[in-house]
């Protein structure tokens, strides 16, 4: 085989391996049961205000025809934690359970927030899961 062709074949195999290992980004709204497709949902807005050791944030997700609003209240500290949260939309409402939270205090700019949260019904069952990518809270709530 010609050296140029060999290099092209090696490059093509390498590119195929790299792209096959890449995960498709998950939708920011998921149905853990797999019964509903939320792949068209996107995070439309994230607003929040820090007041001392308290942070209040609102995330709004939408697919253009349906909307989901998640209100979150955090206690800021060495381990920032969700104190309480509620959600509404998609024909329901309920409480929010924290899976993970990332908070950067914003010493040189606005604070940043990200995390994964379970949206639960009145009985505590997880109906939906949302992911907020880490991003600055530029807009106050």
C-alpha atoms as a PDB file:
ATOM      1  CA  UNK A   1       0.000   0.000   0.000  1.00  0.00           C
ATOM      2  CA  UNK A   2       1.208   3.516  -0.793  1.00  0.00           C
ATOM      3  CA  UNK A   3       2.492   5.449   2.304  1.00  0.00           C
ATOM      4  CA  UNK A   4       0.022   8.305   1.705  1.00  0.00           C
ATOM      5  CA  UNK A   5      -2.883   5.831   1.544  1.00  0.00           C
ATOM      6  CA  UNK A   6      -1.681   4.120   4.717  1.00  0.00           C
ATOM      7  CA  UNK A   7      -1.637   7.440   6.555  1.00  0.00           C
ATOM      8  CA  UNK A   8      -5.161   8.236   5.307  1.00  0.00           C
ATOM      9  CA  UNK A   9      -6.466   4.826   6.404  1.00  0.00           C
ATOM     10  CA  UNK A  10      -4.862   5.184   9.844  1.00  0.00           C
ATOM     11  CA  UNK A  11      -6.312   8.684  10.205  1.00  0.00           C
ATOM     12  CA  UNK A  12      -9.797   7.465   9.163  1.00  0.00           C
ATOM     13  CA  UNK A  13      -9.701   4.586  11.660  1.00  0.00           C
ATOM     14  CA  UNK A  14      -8.500   6.935  14.408  1.00  0.00           C
ATOM     15  CA  UNK A  15     -11.260   9.459  13.628  1.00  0.00           C
ATOM     16  CA  UNK A  16     -13.862   6.692  13.659  1.00  0.00           C
ATOM     17  CA  UNK A  17     -12.655   5.451  17.043  1.00  0.00           C
ATOM     18  CA  UNK A  18     -12.700   8.940  18.550  1.00  0.00           C
ATOM     19  CA  UNK A  19     -16.207   9.761  17.332  1.00  0.00           C
ATOM     20  CA  UNK A  20     -17.605   6.386  18.371  1.00  0.00           C
ATOM     21  CA  UNK A  21     -16.383   6.957  21.944  1.00  0.00           C
ATOM     22  CA  UNK A  22     -17.984  10.392  22.233  1.00  0.00           C
ATOM     23  CA  UNK A  23     -21.256  10.435  24.147  1.00  0.00           C
ATOM     24  CA  UNK A  24     -24.216  12.197  22.679  1.00  0.00           C
ATOM     25  CA  UNK A  25     -25.040  15.093  25.001  1.00  0.00           C
ATOM     26  CA  UNK A  26     -28.019  14.224  27.175  1.00  0.00           C
ATOM     27  CA  UNK A  27     -31.116  16.356  27.125  1.00  0.00           C
ATOM     28  CA  UNK A  28     -31.262  18.783  30.058  1.00  0.00           C
ATOM     29  CA  UNK A  29     -34.666  17.254  30.899  1.00  0.00           C
ATOM     30  CA  UNK A  30     -34.934  13.478  31.223  1.00  0.00           C
ATOM     31  CA  UNK A  31     -37.599  10.916  32.050  1.00  0.00           C
ATOM     32  CA  UNK A  32     -35.914   8.257  34.240  1.00  0.00           C
ATOM     33  CA  UNK A  33     -38.630   5.759  33.261  1.00  0.00           C
ATOM     34  CA  UNK A  34     -37.854   6.288  29.565  1.00  0.00           C
ATOM     35  CA  UNK A  35     -41.538   6.694  28.694  1.00  0.00           C
ATOM     36  CA  UNK A  36     -41.377  10.339  27.547  1.00  0.00           C
ATOM     37  CA  UNK A  37     -39.077  11.958  25.014  1.00  0.00           C
ATOM     38  CA  UNK A  38     -37.676  15.285  26.226  1.00  0.00           C
ATOM     39  CA  UNK A  39     -34.821  15.432  23.705  1.00  0.00           C
ATOM     40  CA  UNK A  40     -36.099  18.726  22.245  1.00  0.00           C
ATOM     41  CA  UNK A  41     -35.992  20.514  25.608  1.00  0.00           C
ATOM     42  CA  UNK A  42     -33.370  23.175  26.248  1.00  0.00           C
ATOM     43  CA  UNK A  43     -32.513  25.419  29.176  1.00  0.00           C
ATOM     44  CA  UNK A  44     -34.112  28.728  28.150  1.00  0.00           C
ATOM     45  CA  UNK A  45     -33.095  30.808  31.142  1.00  0.00           C
ATOM     46  CA  UNK A  46     -31.289  30.633  34.451  1.00  0.00           C
ATOM     47  CA  UNK A  47     -31.661  33.558  36.824  1.00  0.00           C
ATOM     48  CA  UNK A  48     -30.504  33.888  40.373  1.00  0.00           C
ATOM     49  CA  UNK A  49     -29.639  36.172  43.238  1.00  0.00           C
ATOM     50  CA  UNK A  50     -27.151  35.645  46.036  1.00  0.00           C
ATOM     51  CA  UNK A  51     -27.864  37.343  49.352  1.00  0.00           C
ATOM     52  CA  UNK A  52     -25.151  36.434  51.842  1.00  0.00           C
ATOM     53  CA  UNK A  53     -25.359  32.730  52.519  1.00  0.00           C
ATOM     54  CA  UNK A  54     -28.582  32.312  50.534  1.00  0.00           C
ATOM     55  CA  UNK A  55     -28.914  31.762  46.791  1.00  0.00           C
ATOM     56  CA  UNK A  56     -32.263  31.733  45.009  1.00  0.00           C
ATOM     57  CA  UNK A  57     -32.391  30.540  41.403  1.00  0.00           C
ATOM     58  CA  UNK A  58     -34.997  29.804  38.728  1.00  0.00           C
ATOM     59  CA  UNK A  59     -34.354  27.591  35.714  1.00  0.00           C
ATOM     60  CA  UNK A  60     -36.837  27.500  32.837  1.00  0.00           C
ATOM     61  CA  UNK A  61     -36.699  24.666  30.308  1.00  0.00           C
ATOM     62  CA  UNK A  62     -38.789  24.491  27.130  1.00  0.00           C
ATOM     63  CA  UNK A  63     -39.224  22.618  23.872  1.00  0.00           C
ATOM     64  CA  UNK A  64     -41.113  25.473  22.210  1.00  0.00           C
ATOM     65  CA  UNK A  65     -44.581  24.253  23.167  1.00  0.00           C
ATOM     66  CA  UNK A  66     -44.114  22.967  26.728  1.00  0.00           C
ATOM     67  CA  UNK A  67     -42.382  24.654  29.657  1.00  0.00           C
ATOM     68  CA  UNK A  68     -40.884  23.436  32.917  1.00  0.00           C
ATOM     69  CA  UNK A  69     -39.960  25.836  35.740  1.00  0.00           C
ATOM     70  CA  UNK A  70     -37.659  24.840  38.598  1.00  0.00           C
ATOM     71  CA  UNK A  71     -37.269  27.153  41.628  1.00  0.00           C
ATOM     72  CA  UNK A  72     -34.295  26.447  43.903  1.00  0.00           C
ATOM     73  CA  UNK A  73     -33.130  27.828  47.255  1.00  0.00           C
ATOM     74  CA  UNK A  74     -29.569  27.056  48.363  1.00  0.00           C
ATOM     75  CA  UNK A  75     -27.505  27.617  51.490  1.00  0.00           C
ATOM     76  CA  UNK A  76     -24.089  28.810  50.360  1.00  0.00           C
ATOM     77  CA  UNK A  77     -21.079  27.513  52.249  1.00  0.00           C
ATOM     78  CA  UNK A  78     -18.049  25.283  51.815  1.00  0.00           C
ATOM     79  CA  UNK A  79     -20.545  22.665  50.596  1.00  0.00           C
ATOM     80  CA  UNK A  80     -23.364  24.597  48.924  1.00  0.00           C
ATOM     81  CA  UNK A  81     -26.549  22.561  49.325  1.00  0.00           C
ATOM     82  CA  UNK A  82     -30.132  22.765  48.151  1.00  0.00           C
ATOM     83  CA  UNK A  83     -32.371  23.748  51.068  1.00  0.00           C
ATOM     84  CA  UNK A  84     -35.639  23.539  49.167  1.00  0.00           C
ATOM     85  CA  UNK A  85     -37.009  23.551  45.680  1.00  0.00           C
ATOM     86  CA  UNK A  86     -40.226  23.270  43.728  1.00  0.00           C
ATOM     87  CA  UNK A  87     -41.068  22.577  40.111  1.00  0.00           C
ATOM     88  CA  UNK A  88     -44.111  23.030  37.900  1.00  0.00           C
ATOM     89  CA  UNK A  89     -44.991  22.196  34.328  1.00  0.00           C
ATOM     90  CA  UNK A  90     -45.449  19.140  32.105  1.00  0.00           C
ATOM     91  CA  UNK A  91     -48.813  18.573  33.762  1.00  0.00           C
ATOM     92  CA  UNK A  92     -47.492  18.362  37.298  1.00  0.00           C
ATOM     93  CA  UNK A  93     -45.646  19.934  40.175  1.00  0.00           C
ATOM     94  CA  UNK A  94     -43.756  18.908  43.265  1.00  0.00           C
ATOM     95  CA  UNK A  95     -40.519  19.046  45.221  1.00  0.00           C
ATOM     96  CA  UNK A  96     -36.926  19.051  43.996  1.00  0.00           C
ATOM     97  CA  UNK A  97     -34.224  16.679  45.295  1.00  0.00           C
ATOM     98  CA  UNK A  98     -30.546  17.523  44.807  1.00  0.00           C
ATOM     99  CA  UNK A  99     -28.336  14.929  43.100  1.00  0.00           C
ATOM    100  CA  UNK A 100     -25.338  17.241  42.736  1.00  0.00           C
ATOM    101  CA  UNK A 101     -24.636  20.969  42.867  1.00  0.00           C
ATOM    102  CA  UNK A 102     -21.698  23.028  41.698  1.00  0.00           C
ATOM    103  CA  UNK A 103     -21.463  26.598  42.949  1.00  0.00           C
ATOM    104  CA  UNK A 104     -18.702  29.110  42.302  1.00  0.00           C
ATOM    105  CA  UNK A 105     -18.965  32.189  44.506  1.00  0.00           C
ATOM    106  CA  UNK A 106     -18.293  34.806  41.867  1.00  0.00           C
ATOM    107  CA  UNK A 107     -15.601  36.768  43.695  1.00  0.00           C
ATOM    108  CA  UNK A 108     -14.544  38.431  40.428  1.00  0.00           C
ATOM    109  CA  UNK A 109     -17.954  38.367  38.751  1.00  0.00           C
ATOM    110  CA  UNK A 110     -21.430  36.907  39.115  1.00  0.00           C
ATOM    111  CA  UNK A 111     -21.797  33.571  40.942  1.00  0.00           C
ATOM    112  CA  UNK A 112     -22.086  30.437  38.798  1.00  0.00           C
ATOM    113  CA  UNK A 113     -24.443  27.520  39.346  1.00  0.00           C
ATOM    114  CA  UNK A 114     -24.860  24.054  37.886  1.00  0.00           C
ATOM    115  CA  UNK A 115     -26.120  20.655  38.947  1.00  0.00           C
ATOM    116  CA  UNK A 116     -28.462  17.712  38.547  1.00  0.00           C
ATOM    117  CA  UNK A 117     -31.818  17.541  40.276  1.00  0.00           C
ATOM    118  CA  UNK A 118     -34.683  15.059  40.573  1.00  0.00           C
ATOM    119  CA  UNK A 119     -38.201  16.435  40.215  1.00  0.00           C
ATOM    120  CA  UNK A 120     -40.475  14.450  42.491  1.00  0.00           C
ATOM    121  CA  UNK A 121     -44.215  13.978  42.841  1.00  0.00           C
ATOM    122  CA  UNK A 122     -46.113  14.337  46.147  1.00  0.00           C
ATOM    123  CA  UNK A 123     -45.163  10.762  47.096  1.00  0.00           C
ATOM    124  CA  UNK A 124     -41.437  11.334  46.558  1.00  0.00           C
ATOM    125  CA  UNK A 125     -41.171   9.382  43.285  1.00  0.00           C
ATOM    126  CA  UNK A 126     -38.830  10.904  40.689  1.00  0.00           C
ATOM    127  CA  UNK A 127     -40.831  11.920  37.612  1.00  0.00           C
ATOM    128  CA  UNK A 128     -38.182  13.953  35.797  1.00  0.00           C
ATOM    129  CA  UNK A 129     -34.494  14.745  36.093  1.00  0.00           C
ATOM    130  CA  UNK A 130     -32.948  18.061  35.042  1.00  0.00           C
ATOM    131  CA  UNK A 131     -29.365  19.078  34.409  1.00  0.00           C
ATOM    132  CA  UNK A 132     -28.209  22.675  34.647  1.00  0.00           C
ATOM    133  CA  UNK A 133     -24.785  23.149  33.074  1.00  0.00           C
ATOM    134  CA  UNK A 134     -22.458  25.317  35.155  1.00  0.00           C
ATOM    135  CA  UNK A 135     -22.989  28.925  34.083  1.00  0.00           C
ATOM    136  CA  UNK A 136     -22.926  32.425  35.522  1.00  0.00           C
ATOM    137  CA  UNK A 137     -26.068  33.895  37.055  1.00  0.00           C
ATOM    138  CA  UNK A 138     -25.959  37.117  35.059  1.00  0.00           C
ATOM    139  CA  UNK A 139     -29.658  37.919  35.462  1.00  0.00           C
ATOM    140  CA  UNK A 140     -31.028  38.554  38.962  1.00  0.00           C
ATOM    141  CA  UNK A 141     -34.197  36.837  40.031  1.00  0.00           C
END
